[in-house]
Structures are given as C-alpha cells and as structure tokens.
PDB file of C-alpha atoms in Angstrom:
ATOM      1  CA  MET A   1     -43.004   2.129 -63.771  1.00 80.00           C
ATOM      2  CA  ARG A   2     -45.803   4.679 -63.334  1.00 86.00           C
ATOM      3  CA  PHE A   3     -47.072   2.793 -60.272  1.00 88.00           C
ATOM      4  CA  LEU A   4     -43.624   3.072 -58.701  1.00 92.00           C
ATOM      5  CA  LYS A   5     -43.554   6.826 -59.421  1.00 92.00           C
ATOM      6  CA  VAL A   6     -46.794   7.135 -57.456  1.00 92.00           C
ATOM      7  CA  ILE A   7     -45.823   5.028 -54.455  1.00 92.00           C
ATOM      8  CA  VAL A   8     -42.045   5.302 -54.010  1.00 94.00           C
ATOM      9  CA  PRO A   9     -41.594   9.126 -53.757  1.00 93.00           C
ATOM     10  CA  SER A  10     -44.321   9.426 -51.129  1.00 91.00           C
ATOM     11  CA  VAL A  11     -43.052   6.482 -49.115  1.00 90.00           C
ATOM     12  CA  VAL A  12     -39.420   7.625 -49.289  1.00 92.00           C
ATOM     13  CA  ALA A  13     -40.354  11.130 -48.118  1.00 89.00           C
ATOM     14  CA  PHE A  14     -42.340   9.659 -45.217  1.00 84.00           C
ATOM     15  CA  TRP A  15     -39.436   7.356 -44.339  1.00 85.00           C
ATOM     16  CA  VAL A  16     -37.104  10.339 -44.237  1.00 86.00           C
ATOM     17  CA  PHE A  17     -39.496  12.088 -41.838  1.00 77.00           C
ATOM     18  CA  ALA A  18     -39.796   8.899 -39.758  1.00 76.00           C
ATOM     19  CA  ILE A  19     -36.005   8.589 -39.502  1.00 80.00           C
ATOM     20  CA  ILE A  20     -35.686  12.236 -38.498  1.00 76.00           C
ATOM     21  CA  ILE A  21     -38.394  11.770 -35.881  1.00 68.00           C
ATOM     22  CA  LYS A  22     -37.012   8.486 -34.546  1.00 70.00           C
ATOM     23  CA  TYR A  23     -33.425   9.677 -34.273  1.00 70.00           C
ATOM     24  CA  ASN A  24     -34.028  13.301 -33.304  1.00 64.00           C
ATOM     25  CA  PRO A  25     -31.416  13.893 -30.616  1.00 54.00           C
ATOM     26  CA  LEU A  26     -33.269  16.888 -29.170  1.00 56.00           C
ATOM     27  CA  HIS A  27     -36.537  15.183 -28.227  1.00 52.00           C
ATOM     28  CA  HIS A  28     -36.816  11.584 -27.132  1.00 45.00           C
ATOM     29  CA  THR A  29     -39.788  12.002 -24.837  1.00 48.00           C
ATOM     30  CA  PHE A  30     -42.917  13.922 -25.696  1.00 44.00           C
ATOM     31  CA  GLU A  31     -45.834  15.367 -23.835  1.00 48.00           C
ATOM     32  CA  GLY A  32     -48.290  13.916 -26.290  1.00 49.00           C
ATOM     33  CA  LEU A  33     -51.406  15.513 -27.681  1.00 47.00           C
ATOM     34  CA  SER A  34     -50.884  18.783 -25.820  1.00 50.00           C
ATOM     35  CA  ASP A  35     -47.814  19.519 -28.008  1.00 52.00           C
ATOM     36  CA  ILE A  36     -49.738  19.382 -31.277  1.00 53.00           C
ATOM     37  CA  GLY A  37     -50.272  22.852 -32.699  1.00 54.00           C
ATOM     38  CA  ASP A  38     -47.812  24.708 -30.483  1.00 55.00           C
ATOM     39  CA  GLY A  39     -45.399  25.232 -33.371  1.00 53.00           C
ATOM     40  CA  SER A  40     -42.661  23.087 -31.871  1.00 61.00           C
ATOM     41  CA  ALA A  41     -40.875  20.152 -33.405  1.00 63.00           C
ATOM     42  CA  ALA A  42     -42.325  17.956 -30.656  1.00 65.00           C
ATOM     43  CA  GLY A  43     -45.830  18.977 -31.674  1.00 66.00           C
ATOM     44  CA  LEU A  44     -45.131  18.143 -35.306  1.00 64.00           C
ATOM     45  CA  ILE A  45     -43.653  14.794 -34.341  1.00 68.00           C
ATOM     46  CA  ASN A  46     -46.674  13.848 -32.229  1.00 68.00           C
ATOM     47  CA  TYR A  47     -49.011  14.941 -35.018  1.00 70.00           C
ATOM     48  CA  TYR A  48     -47.006  12.857 -37.475  1.00 68.00           C
ATOM     49  CA  LYS A  49     -47.116   9.764 -35.248  1.00 72.00           C
ATOM     50  CA  ILE A  50     -50.900   9.945 -34.928  1.00 75.00           C
ATOM     51  CA  PHE A  51     -51.902  10.950 -38.460  1.00 78.00           C
ATOM     52  CA  ALA A  52     -49.120   9.441 -40.623  1.00 76.00           C
ATOM     53  CA  PRO A  53     -51.263   6.641 -42.123  1.00 81.00           C
ATOM     54  CA  PHE A  54     -53.894   9.132 -43.293  1.00 86.00           C
ATOM     55  CA  GLN A  55     -51.246  11.526 -44.547  1.00 85.00           C
ATOM     56  CA  LEU A  56     -49.591   8.759 -46.548  1.00 87.00           C
ATOM     57  CA  ILE A  57     -52.898   7.955 -48.271  1.00 91.00           C
ATOM     58  CA  ILE A  58     -53.392  11.648 -49.075  1.00 92.00           C
ATOM     59  CA  ALA A  59     -49.769  11.888 -50.286  1.00 92.00           C
ATOM     60  CA  ILE A  60     -50.225   8.933 -52.640  1.00 93.00           C
ATOM     61  CA  LEU A  61     -53.462  10.379 -54.037  1.00 94.00           C
ATOM     62  CA  THR A  62     -51.812  13.787 -54.485  1.00 94.00           C
ATOM     63  CA  GLN A  63     -48.868  12.131 -56.180  1.00 95.00           C
ATOM     64  CA  TYR A  64     -51.129  10.286 -58.621  1.00 95.00           C
ATOM     65  CA  LEU A  65     -53.650  13.027 -59.385  1.00 95.00           C
ATOM     66  CA  ILE A  66     -51.505  16.190 -59.315  1.00 95.00           C
ATOM     67  CA  ILE A  67     -47.766  15.635 -59.125  1.00 96.00           C
ATOM     68  CA  LEU A  68     -47.325  12.911 -61.740  1.00 96.00           C
ATOM     69  CA  PRO A  69     -49.051  14.943 -64.496  1.00 96.00           C
ATOM     70  CA  LEU A  70     -46.847  17.916 -63.558  1.00 96.00           C
ATOM     71  CA  TRP A  71     -43.790  15.668 -63.562  1.00 96.00           C
ATOM     72  CA  ASP A  72     -44.702  14.398 -67.026  1.00 96.00           C
ATOM     73  CA  LYS A  73     -44.669  18.020 -68.221  1.00 96.00           C
ATOM     74  CA  ILE A  74     -41.222  18.530 -66.664  1.00 95.00           C
ATOM     75  CA  VAL A  75     -39.864  15.387 -68.321  1.00 94.00           C
ATOM     76  CA  ALA A  76     -41.312  16.401 -71.693  1.00 93.00           C
ATOM     77  CA  ARG A  77     -40.117  19.992 -71.480  1.00 92.00           C
ATOM     78  CA  HIS A  78     -37.476  20.567 -68.821  1.00 90.00           C
ATOM     79  CA  LYS A  79     -37.924  24.341 -68.818  1.00 92.00           C
ATOM     80  CA  ALA A  80     -41.459  23.831 -67.476  1.00 94.00           C
ATOM     81  CA  ALA A  81     -39.855  22.935 -64.146  1.00 94.00           C
ATOM     82  CA  ILE A  82     -39.225  26.580 -63.282  1.00 96.00           C
ATOM     83  CA  GLY A  83     -42.890  27.571 -63.447  1.00 96.00           C
ATOM     84  CA  ILE A  84     -44.054  24.372 -61.781  1.00 96.00           C
ATOM     85  CA  PHE A  85     -41.606  24.733 -58.881  1.00 96.00           C
ATOM     86  CA  ILE A  86     -42.488  28.410 -58.376  1.00 97.00           C
ATOM     87  CA  GLY A  87     -46.161  27.444 -58.323  1.00 97.00           C
ATOM     88  CA  LEU A  88     -45.461  24.651 -55.841  1.00 96.00           C
ATOM     89  CA  ILE A  89     -43.568  27.037 -53.566  1.00 97.00           C
ATOM     90  CA  LEU A  90     -46.472  29.488 -53.667  1.00 97.00           C
ATOM     91  CA  VAL A  91     -48.965  26.732 -52.840  1.00 96.00           C
ATOM     92  CA  CYS A  92     -46.779  25.662 -49.886  1.00 96.00           C
ATOM     93  CA  VAL A  93     -46.500  29.222 -48.574  1.00 97.00           C
ATOM     94  CA  ILE A  94     -50.253  29.860 -48.924  1.00 97.00           C
ATOM     95  CA  ALA A  95     -51.231  26.514 -47.378  1.00 95.00           C
ATOM     96  CA  ALA A  96     -48.782  26.928 -44.496  1.00 94.00           C
ATOM     97  CA  GLY A  97     -49.890  30.503 -43.914  1.00 95.00           C
ATOM     98  CA  GLY A  98     -53.568  29.561 -43.914  1.00 94.00           C
ATOM     99  CA  LEU A  99     -53.125  26.591 -41.621  1.00 90.00           C
ATOM    100  CA  SER A 100     -50.840  28.591 -39.333  1.00 90.00           C
ATOM    101  CA  TYR A 101     -53.439  31.316 -39.076  1.00 92.00           C
ATOM    102  CA  ILE A 102     -56.127  28.770 -38.196  1.00 89.00           C
ATOM    103  CA  ILE A 103     -54.108  27.217 -35.336  1.00 84.00           C
ATOM    104  CA  TRP A 104     -52.467  30.455 -34.197  1.00 85.00           C
ATOM    105  CA  ASP A 105     -53.179  31.609 -30.646  1.00 83.00           C
ATOM    106  CA  ARG A 106     -53.517  35.398 -30.899  1.00 87.00           C
ATOM    107  CA  ALA A 107     -52.486  35.787 -27.272  1.00 89.00           C
ATOM    108  CA  VAL A 108     -48.901  34.809 -28.059  1.00 88.00           C
ATOM    109  CA  GLY A 109     -48.416  37.468 -30.729  1.00 90.00           C
ATOM    110  CA  THR A 110     -47.725  37.608 -34.440  1.00 92.00           C
ATOM    111  CA  GLU A 111     -44.109  36.492 -34.073  1.00 92.00           C
ATOM    112  CA  HIS A 112     -45.405  33.047 -33.146  1.00 89.00           C
ATOM    113  CA  LEU A 113     -47.661  33.056 -36.228  1.00 91.00           C
ATOM    114  CA  ILE A 114     -44.684  33.838 -38.449  1.00 93.00           C
ATOM    115  CA  HIS A 115     -42.624  31.124 -36.752  1.00 91.00           C
ATOM    116  CA  ILE A 116     -45.353  28.510 -37.282  1.00 89.00           C
ATOM    117  CA  ALA A 117     -45.863  29.549 -40.914  1.00 92.00           C
ATOM    118  CA  LEU A 118     -42.140  29.369 -41.701  1.00 93.00           C
ATOM    119  CA  PHE A 119     -41.807  26.016 -39.963  1.00 89.00           C
ATOM    120  CA  MET A 120     -44.776  24.536 -41.841  1.00 90.00           C
ATOM    121  CA  THR A 121     -43.538  25.939 -45.136  1.00 94.00           C
ATOM    122  CA  GLY A 122     -40.136  24.393 -44.501  1.00 92.00           C
ATOM    123  CA  VAL A 123     -41.631  20.992 -43.721  1.00 89.00           C
ATOM    124  CA  GLN A 124     -43.716  21.053 -46.906  1.00 94.00           C
ATOM    125  CA  LEU A 125     -40.825  22.187 -49.087  1.00 95.00           C
ATOM    126  CA  PHE A 126     -38.578  19.509 -47.590  1.00 94.00           C
ATOM    127  CA  TYR A 127     -41.208  16.867 -48.427  1.00 94.00           C
ATOM    128  CA  TRP A 128     -41.488  18.078 -52.032  1.00 95.00           C
ATOM    129  CA  PHE A 129     -37.714  18.265 -52.397  1.00 96.00           C
ATOM    130  CA  ILE A 130     -37.393  14.593 -51.410  1.00 95.00           C
ATOM    131  CA  ASN A 131     -40.369  13.678 -53.601  1.00 96.00           C
ATOM    132  CA  PHE A 132     -39.025  15.377 -56.731  1.00 96.00           C
ATOM    133  CA  LEU A 133     -35.521  14.066 -56.059  1.00 96.00           C
ATOM    134  CA  VAL A 134     -36.867  10.504 -56.151  1.00 96.00           C
ATOM    135  CA  LEU A 135     -38.808  11.260 -59.348  1.00 96.00           C
ATOM    136  CA  PHE A 136     -35.646  12.723 -60.856  1.00 95.00           C
ATOM    137  CA  LEU A 137     -33.734   9.547 -60.000  1.00 95.00           C
ATOM    138  CA  PHE A 138     -36.420   7.513 -61.779  1.00 94.00           C
ATOM    139  CA  ASP A 139     -36.075   9.637 -64.934  1.00 94.00           C
ATOM    140  CA  ILE A 140     -32.401  10.578 -64.786  1.00 93.00           C
ATOM    141  CA  LYS A 141     -31.736   9.025 -68.215  1.00 91.00           C
ATOM    142  CA  SER A 142     -34.248  11.388 -69.800  1.00 87.00           C
ATOM    143  CA  PHE A 143     -32.500  14.378 -68.267  1.00 87.00           C
ATOM    144  CA  MET A 144     -29.066  13.145 -69.320  1.00 88.00           C
ATOM    145  CA  ARG A 145     -30.225  12.666 -72.926  1.00 85.00           C
ATOM    146  CA  ALA A 146     -31.637  16.196 -72.943  1.00 77.00           C
ATOM    147  CA  LYS A 147     -28.347  17.547 -71.618  1.00 77.00           C
ATOM    148  CA  ALA A 148     -26.394  15.701 -74.315  1.00 75.00           C
ATOM    149  CA  LYS A 149     -28.444  17.225 -77.138  1.00 73.00           C
ATOM    150  CA  PRO A 150     -29.368  20.901 -76.687  1.00 65.00           C
ATOM    151  CA  GLU A 151     -33.002  21.930 -77.219  1.00 56.00           C
ATOM    152  CA  ASN A 152     -33.903  24.148 -80.147  1.00 56.00           C
ATOM    153  CA  ASP A 153     -36.206  26.807 -78.710  1.00 50.00           C
TER     154      ASP A 153
END
C-alpha cells in the first residue's frame, strides 16, 4: 500500500496536468521553446512537455522522502494537517517567488513578476491539492473512523 501512496498521487497529478494541456481549448499550437519562461500558459505547457519525465521522477522522490512522512503525521493526528498545509503553502509561495524572480525580465516591470509568481504558486498548489486528495482517498477509512469517535484532546 505504501508503494501505491508514493506512485499513484504523483502520477494522477501529472495525468491531470497532461489532460489539461492536451485538451486546453485556448492553445492548440505553440511557438515552442521561445514560450518557456514568459509567464504564459503556453510557456508552461511547452516546459511541461519537455521536462515532464524528469519532473515525475522528482515528484516521486519528493512524495517518498517528504510528503509520505508528513501524511503519516496527518493520518495519526488529523489536527496536524493545519500546520502541515500552512507550511506547504508557504513553501509554494517562497519557491514560486524565488523562481519567478530568477526568470523575471526586469524590462517588463514588476507587474509581470507578480503575475508569474501567482501563476507558479497556483500551479504548485493545484498539484498538491490533487496529490493530497488522492492520499485522502487511500486513507478515507481512517478519517471516517476518527470522525465517528471524537478525539480527547
């Protein structure tokens, strides 16, 4: 079961992104490499098409080394989820902000930087939402049992 919790959430999240990319009604043709880093959906899609295999390997390693131990804490003590999710949101905002700053072209102004940072944060949070939703579905019985008998804190 633990093996499935490592592989399935990452693969499902990537499949969701692949479906969104494949059936995106706004962009069916792309410029290619020149779009990467411009903060557009087309740039993200082209980046995803090129680097998806490497990202999936990194996602699986992250799932195994970081997320599964955090998930075990959530399953053991459901109230731990609040702190873990706040921490995850902060990590996403900081990572997106840092990466956005690195690829930001200062000539286009700070509004573009903010747009890129918000877009990247949204993509990361969407990934983690799908990931934790799949983990929740794996352990739904544990959460239902906890709901049936109230915790004594």
